[in-house]
Tab-separated table of C-alpha atoms in Angstrom:
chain	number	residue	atom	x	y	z
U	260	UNK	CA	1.499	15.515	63.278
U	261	UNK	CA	5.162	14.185	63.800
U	262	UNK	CA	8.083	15.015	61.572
U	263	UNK	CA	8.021	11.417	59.900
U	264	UNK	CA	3.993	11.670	59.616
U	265	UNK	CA	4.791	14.789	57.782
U	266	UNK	CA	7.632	13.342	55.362
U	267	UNK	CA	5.605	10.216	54.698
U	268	UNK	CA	2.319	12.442	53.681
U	269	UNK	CA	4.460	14.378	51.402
U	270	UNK	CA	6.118	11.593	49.637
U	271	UNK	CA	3.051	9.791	49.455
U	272	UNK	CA	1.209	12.788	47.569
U	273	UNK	CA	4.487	13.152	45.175
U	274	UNK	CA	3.812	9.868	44.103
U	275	UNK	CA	0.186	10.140	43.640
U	276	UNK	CA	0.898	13.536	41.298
U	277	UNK	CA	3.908	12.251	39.540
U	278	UNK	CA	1.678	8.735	38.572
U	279	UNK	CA	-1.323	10.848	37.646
U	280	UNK	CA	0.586	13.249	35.261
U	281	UNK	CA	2.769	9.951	33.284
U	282	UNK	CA	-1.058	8.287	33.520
U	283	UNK	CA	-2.140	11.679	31.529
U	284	UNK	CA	0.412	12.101	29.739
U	285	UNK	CA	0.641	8.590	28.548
U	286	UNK	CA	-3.007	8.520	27.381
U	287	UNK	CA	-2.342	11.958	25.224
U	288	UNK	CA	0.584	10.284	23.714
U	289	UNK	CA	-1.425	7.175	22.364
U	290	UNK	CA	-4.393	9.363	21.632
U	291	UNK	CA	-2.064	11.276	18.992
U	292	UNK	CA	-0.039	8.696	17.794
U	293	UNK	CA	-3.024	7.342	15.752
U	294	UNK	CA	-1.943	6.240	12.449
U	295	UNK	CA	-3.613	6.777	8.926
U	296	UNK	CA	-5.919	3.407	7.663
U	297	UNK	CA	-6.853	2.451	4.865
U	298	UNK	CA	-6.600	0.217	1.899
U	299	UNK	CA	-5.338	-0.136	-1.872
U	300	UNK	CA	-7.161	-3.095	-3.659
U	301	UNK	CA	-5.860	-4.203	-7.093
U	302	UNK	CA	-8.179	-6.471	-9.120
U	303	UNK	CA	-6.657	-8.294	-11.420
U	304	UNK	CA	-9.327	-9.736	-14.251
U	305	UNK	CA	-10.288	-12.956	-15.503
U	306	UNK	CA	-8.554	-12.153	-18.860
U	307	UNK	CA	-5.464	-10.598	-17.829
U	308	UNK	CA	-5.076	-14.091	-15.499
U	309	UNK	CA	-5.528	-15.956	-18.234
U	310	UNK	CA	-2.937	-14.351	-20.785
U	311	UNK	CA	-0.495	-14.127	-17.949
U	312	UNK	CA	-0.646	-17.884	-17.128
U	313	UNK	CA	-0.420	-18.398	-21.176
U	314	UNK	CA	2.769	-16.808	-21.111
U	315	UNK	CA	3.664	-18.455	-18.039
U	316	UNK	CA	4.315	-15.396	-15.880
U	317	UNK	CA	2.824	-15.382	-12.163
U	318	UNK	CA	1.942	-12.522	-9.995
U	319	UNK	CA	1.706	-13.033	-6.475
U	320	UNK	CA	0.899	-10.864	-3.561
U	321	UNK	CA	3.108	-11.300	-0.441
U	322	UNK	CA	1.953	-10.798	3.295
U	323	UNK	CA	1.044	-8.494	5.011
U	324	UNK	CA	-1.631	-7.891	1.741
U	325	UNK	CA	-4.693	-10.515	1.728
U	326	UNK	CA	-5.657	-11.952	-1.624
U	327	UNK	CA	-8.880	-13.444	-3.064
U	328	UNK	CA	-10.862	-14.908	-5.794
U	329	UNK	CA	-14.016	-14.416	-7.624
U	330	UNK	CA	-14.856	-16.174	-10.336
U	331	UNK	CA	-16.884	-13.315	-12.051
U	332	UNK	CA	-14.258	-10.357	-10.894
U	333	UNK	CA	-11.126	-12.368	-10.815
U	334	UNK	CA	-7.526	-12.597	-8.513
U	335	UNK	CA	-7.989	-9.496	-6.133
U	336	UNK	CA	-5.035	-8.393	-3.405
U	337	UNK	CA	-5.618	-5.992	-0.754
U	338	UNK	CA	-2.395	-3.756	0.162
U	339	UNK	CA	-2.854	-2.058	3.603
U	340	UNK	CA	-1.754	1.228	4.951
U	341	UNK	CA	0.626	1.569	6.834
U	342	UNK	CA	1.481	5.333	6.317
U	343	UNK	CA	2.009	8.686	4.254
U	344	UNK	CA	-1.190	11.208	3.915
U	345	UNK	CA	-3.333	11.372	0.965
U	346	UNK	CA	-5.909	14.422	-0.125
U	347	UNK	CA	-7.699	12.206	-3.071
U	348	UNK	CA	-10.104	15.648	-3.665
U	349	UNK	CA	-6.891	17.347	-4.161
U	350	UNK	CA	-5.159	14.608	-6.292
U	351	UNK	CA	-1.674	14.730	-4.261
U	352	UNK	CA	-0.140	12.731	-1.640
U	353	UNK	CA	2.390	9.599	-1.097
U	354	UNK	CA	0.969	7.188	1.212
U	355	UNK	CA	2.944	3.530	2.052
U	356	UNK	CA	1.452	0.241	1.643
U	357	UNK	CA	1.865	-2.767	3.156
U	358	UNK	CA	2.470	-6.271	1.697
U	359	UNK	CA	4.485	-6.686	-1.448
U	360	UNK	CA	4.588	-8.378	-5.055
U	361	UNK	CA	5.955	-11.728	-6.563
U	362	UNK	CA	6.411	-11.727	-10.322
U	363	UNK	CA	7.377	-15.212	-11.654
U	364	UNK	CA	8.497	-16.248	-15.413
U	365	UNK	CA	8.043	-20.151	-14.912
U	366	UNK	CA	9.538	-20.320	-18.715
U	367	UNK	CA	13.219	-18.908	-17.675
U	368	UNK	CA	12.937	-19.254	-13.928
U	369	UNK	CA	13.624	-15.474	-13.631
U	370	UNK	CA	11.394	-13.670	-10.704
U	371	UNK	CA	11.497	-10.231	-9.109
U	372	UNK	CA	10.468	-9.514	-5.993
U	373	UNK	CA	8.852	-5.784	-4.566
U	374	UNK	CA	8.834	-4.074	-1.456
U	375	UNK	CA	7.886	-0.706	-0.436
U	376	UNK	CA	4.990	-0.380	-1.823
U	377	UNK	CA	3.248	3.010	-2.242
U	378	UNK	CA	0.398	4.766	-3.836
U	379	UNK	CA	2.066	8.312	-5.454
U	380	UNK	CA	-0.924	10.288	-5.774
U	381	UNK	CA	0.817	13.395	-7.094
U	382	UNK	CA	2.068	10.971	-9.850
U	383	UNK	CA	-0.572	8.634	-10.150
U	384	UNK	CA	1.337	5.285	-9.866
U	385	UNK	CA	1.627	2.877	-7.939
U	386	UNK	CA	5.426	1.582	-6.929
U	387	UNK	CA	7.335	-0.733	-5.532
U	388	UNK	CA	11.285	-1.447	-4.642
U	389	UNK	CA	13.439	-4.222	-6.459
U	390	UNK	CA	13.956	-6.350	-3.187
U	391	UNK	CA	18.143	-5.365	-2.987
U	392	UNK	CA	17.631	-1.556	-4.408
U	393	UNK	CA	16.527	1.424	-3.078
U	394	UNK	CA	14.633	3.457	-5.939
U	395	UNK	CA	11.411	3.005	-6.664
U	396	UNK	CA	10.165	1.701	-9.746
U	397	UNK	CA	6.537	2.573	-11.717
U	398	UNK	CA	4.496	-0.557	-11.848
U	399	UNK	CA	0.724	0.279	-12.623
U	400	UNK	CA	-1.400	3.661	-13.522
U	401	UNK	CA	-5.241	3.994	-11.989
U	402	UNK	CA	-7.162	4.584	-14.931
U	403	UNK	CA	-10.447	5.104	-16.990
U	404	UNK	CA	-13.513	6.022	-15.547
U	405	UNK	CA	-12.195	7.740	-11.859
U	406	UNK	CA	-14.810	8.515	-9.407
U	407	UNK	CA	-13.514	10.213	-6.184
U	408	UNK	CA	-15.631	10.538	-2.790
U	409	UNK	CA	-14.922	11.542	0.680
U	410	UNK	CA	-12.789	14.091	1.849
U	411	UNK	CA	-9.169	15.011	2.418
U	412	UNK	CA	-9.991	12.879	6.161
U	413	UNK	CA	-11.304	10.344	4.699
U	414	UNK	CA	-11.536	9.744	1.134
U	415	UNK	CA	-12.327	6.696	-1.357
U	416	UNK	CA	-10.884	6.151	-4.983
U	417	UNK	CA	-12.529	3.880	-7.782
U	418	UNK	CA	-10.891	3.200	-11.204
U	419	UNK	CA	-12.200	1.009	-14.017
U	420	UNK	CA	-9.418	0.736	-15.249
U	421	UNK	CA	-5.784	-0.206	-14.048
U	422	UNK	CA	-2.497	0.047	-16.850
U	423	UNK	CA	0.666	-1.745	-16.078
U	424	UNK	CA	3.023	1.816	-16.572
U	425	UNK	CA	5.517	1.926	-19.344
U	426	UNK	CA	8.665	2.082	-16.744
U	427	UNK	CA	7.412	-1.237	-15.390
U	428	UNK	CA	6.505	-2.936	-18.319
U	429	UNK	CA	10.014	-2.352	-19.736
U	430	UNK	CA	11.810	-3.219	-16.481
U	431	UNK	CA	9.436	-6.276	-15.451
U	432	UNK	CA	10.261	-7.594	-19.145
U	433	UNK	CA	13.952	-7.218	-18.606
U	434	UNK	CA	14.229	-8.999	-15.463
U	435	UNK	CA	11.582	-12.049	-16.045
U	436	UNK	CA	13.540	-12.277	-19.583
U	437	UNK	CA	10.121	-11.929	-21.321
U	438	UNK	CA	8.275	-9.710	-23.820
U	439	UNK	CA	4.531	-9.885	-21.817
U	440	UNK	CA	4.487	-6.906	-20.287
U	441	UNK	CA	3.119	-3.819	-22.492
U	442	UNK	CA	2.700	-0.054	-21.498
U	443	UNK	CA	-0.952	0.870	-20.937
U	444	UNK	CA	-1.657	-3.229	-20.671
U	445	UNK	CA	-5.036	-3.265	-18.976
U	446	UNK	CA	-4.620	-5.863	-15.704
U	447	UNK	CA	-8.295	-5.374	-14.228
U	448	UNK	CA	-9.607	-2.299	-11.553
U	449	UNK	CA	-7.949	-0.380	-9.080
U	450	UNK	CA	-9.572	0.887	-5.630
U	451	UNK	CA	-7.966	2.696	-2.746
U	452	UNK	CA	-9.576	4.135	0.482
U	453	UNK	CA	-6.963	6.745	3.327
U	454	UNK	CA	-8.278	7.895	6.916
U	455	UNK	CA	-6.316	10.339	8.139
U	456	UNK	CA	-4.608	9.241	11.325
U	457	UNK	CA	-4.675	12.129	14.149
């Protein structure tokens, strides 16, 4: 075999390693860059609708959530993962949600809009950010009945019950100039399901 035969064969089987090992080592990257999924689903109930649009105050949910209606289970808005780590058998974890709220006073124009959603698990609230601030404000408490299944992997939440906290009712009344909001006000059922990413 000549000298350039040689060179060529050489460079040719440098390539071949060197695109094998980034084809390798690309694959292992993506295979453990898999994210956590999951859901939090607030159900808001027929009655809680009703004396919200009585005192003219709105909640919306904002993309990336997905909303819904029943007629039997009322407005319900589905918040997505998008990361943290949960261990609902263990009752602690923060994990980030997706989407974001609208709350509207149609009788003084005022609204306030959240970001940043999360599920506190350690704390059992769910928060959100004043769109323009950074610290996170209590908005609603899972509670009643709690029934929790799964595992630290993969678990599921269910609450009957789900309480608009006392730092949010005080806050949302300040900035919507309105006196609707109430600690421990009951605004419908509260689910949330976490897969571990790996």
């Amino acid at each position: 075999m000549s000298r350039t035969s040689t060179r060529l064969a050489a460079i040719a089987t440098t390539v071949v390693i060197a695109t094998t090992g980034l084809t390798v080592s690309a694959v292992a990257d993506a295979a453990a860059a898999t994210a956590p999924t999951g859901s939090a689903v607030v159900n808001e109930s027929n009655s809680f609708l009703l004396s919200s649009l009585s005192a003219g105050v709105l909640v919306f949910a904002l993309p990336n959530a997905t909303g819904s209606y029943d007629s039997t289970k009322g407005l319900s808005a589905s918040f997505p993962v998008t990361g943290g780590s949960a261990n609902l058998p263990g009752f602690y974890g923060n994990v980030q949600l997706g989407g974001g709220l609208l709350f509207v006073n149609l009788r003084t124009g005022k609204s306030a809009v959240f970001k940043n959603l999360a599920f506190r698990i350690d704390t059992w609230q769910v928060t959100g950010v004043l769109e323009g601030t950074s610290a996170p404000v209590a908005l609603l408490d899972p509670a009643g009945d709690t029934v929790v299944t799964g595992t630290q992997a993969d678990g599921k939440l269910e609450s009957s019950d789900l309480q608009v906290d006392d730092e949010g009712a005080k806050f949302l009344d300040s900035k919507l100039n309105t006196t609707f909001f109430q600690a421990g006000q009951s605004v419908g059922s509260f689910s949330f399901s976490f897969k571990a990413g790996s």
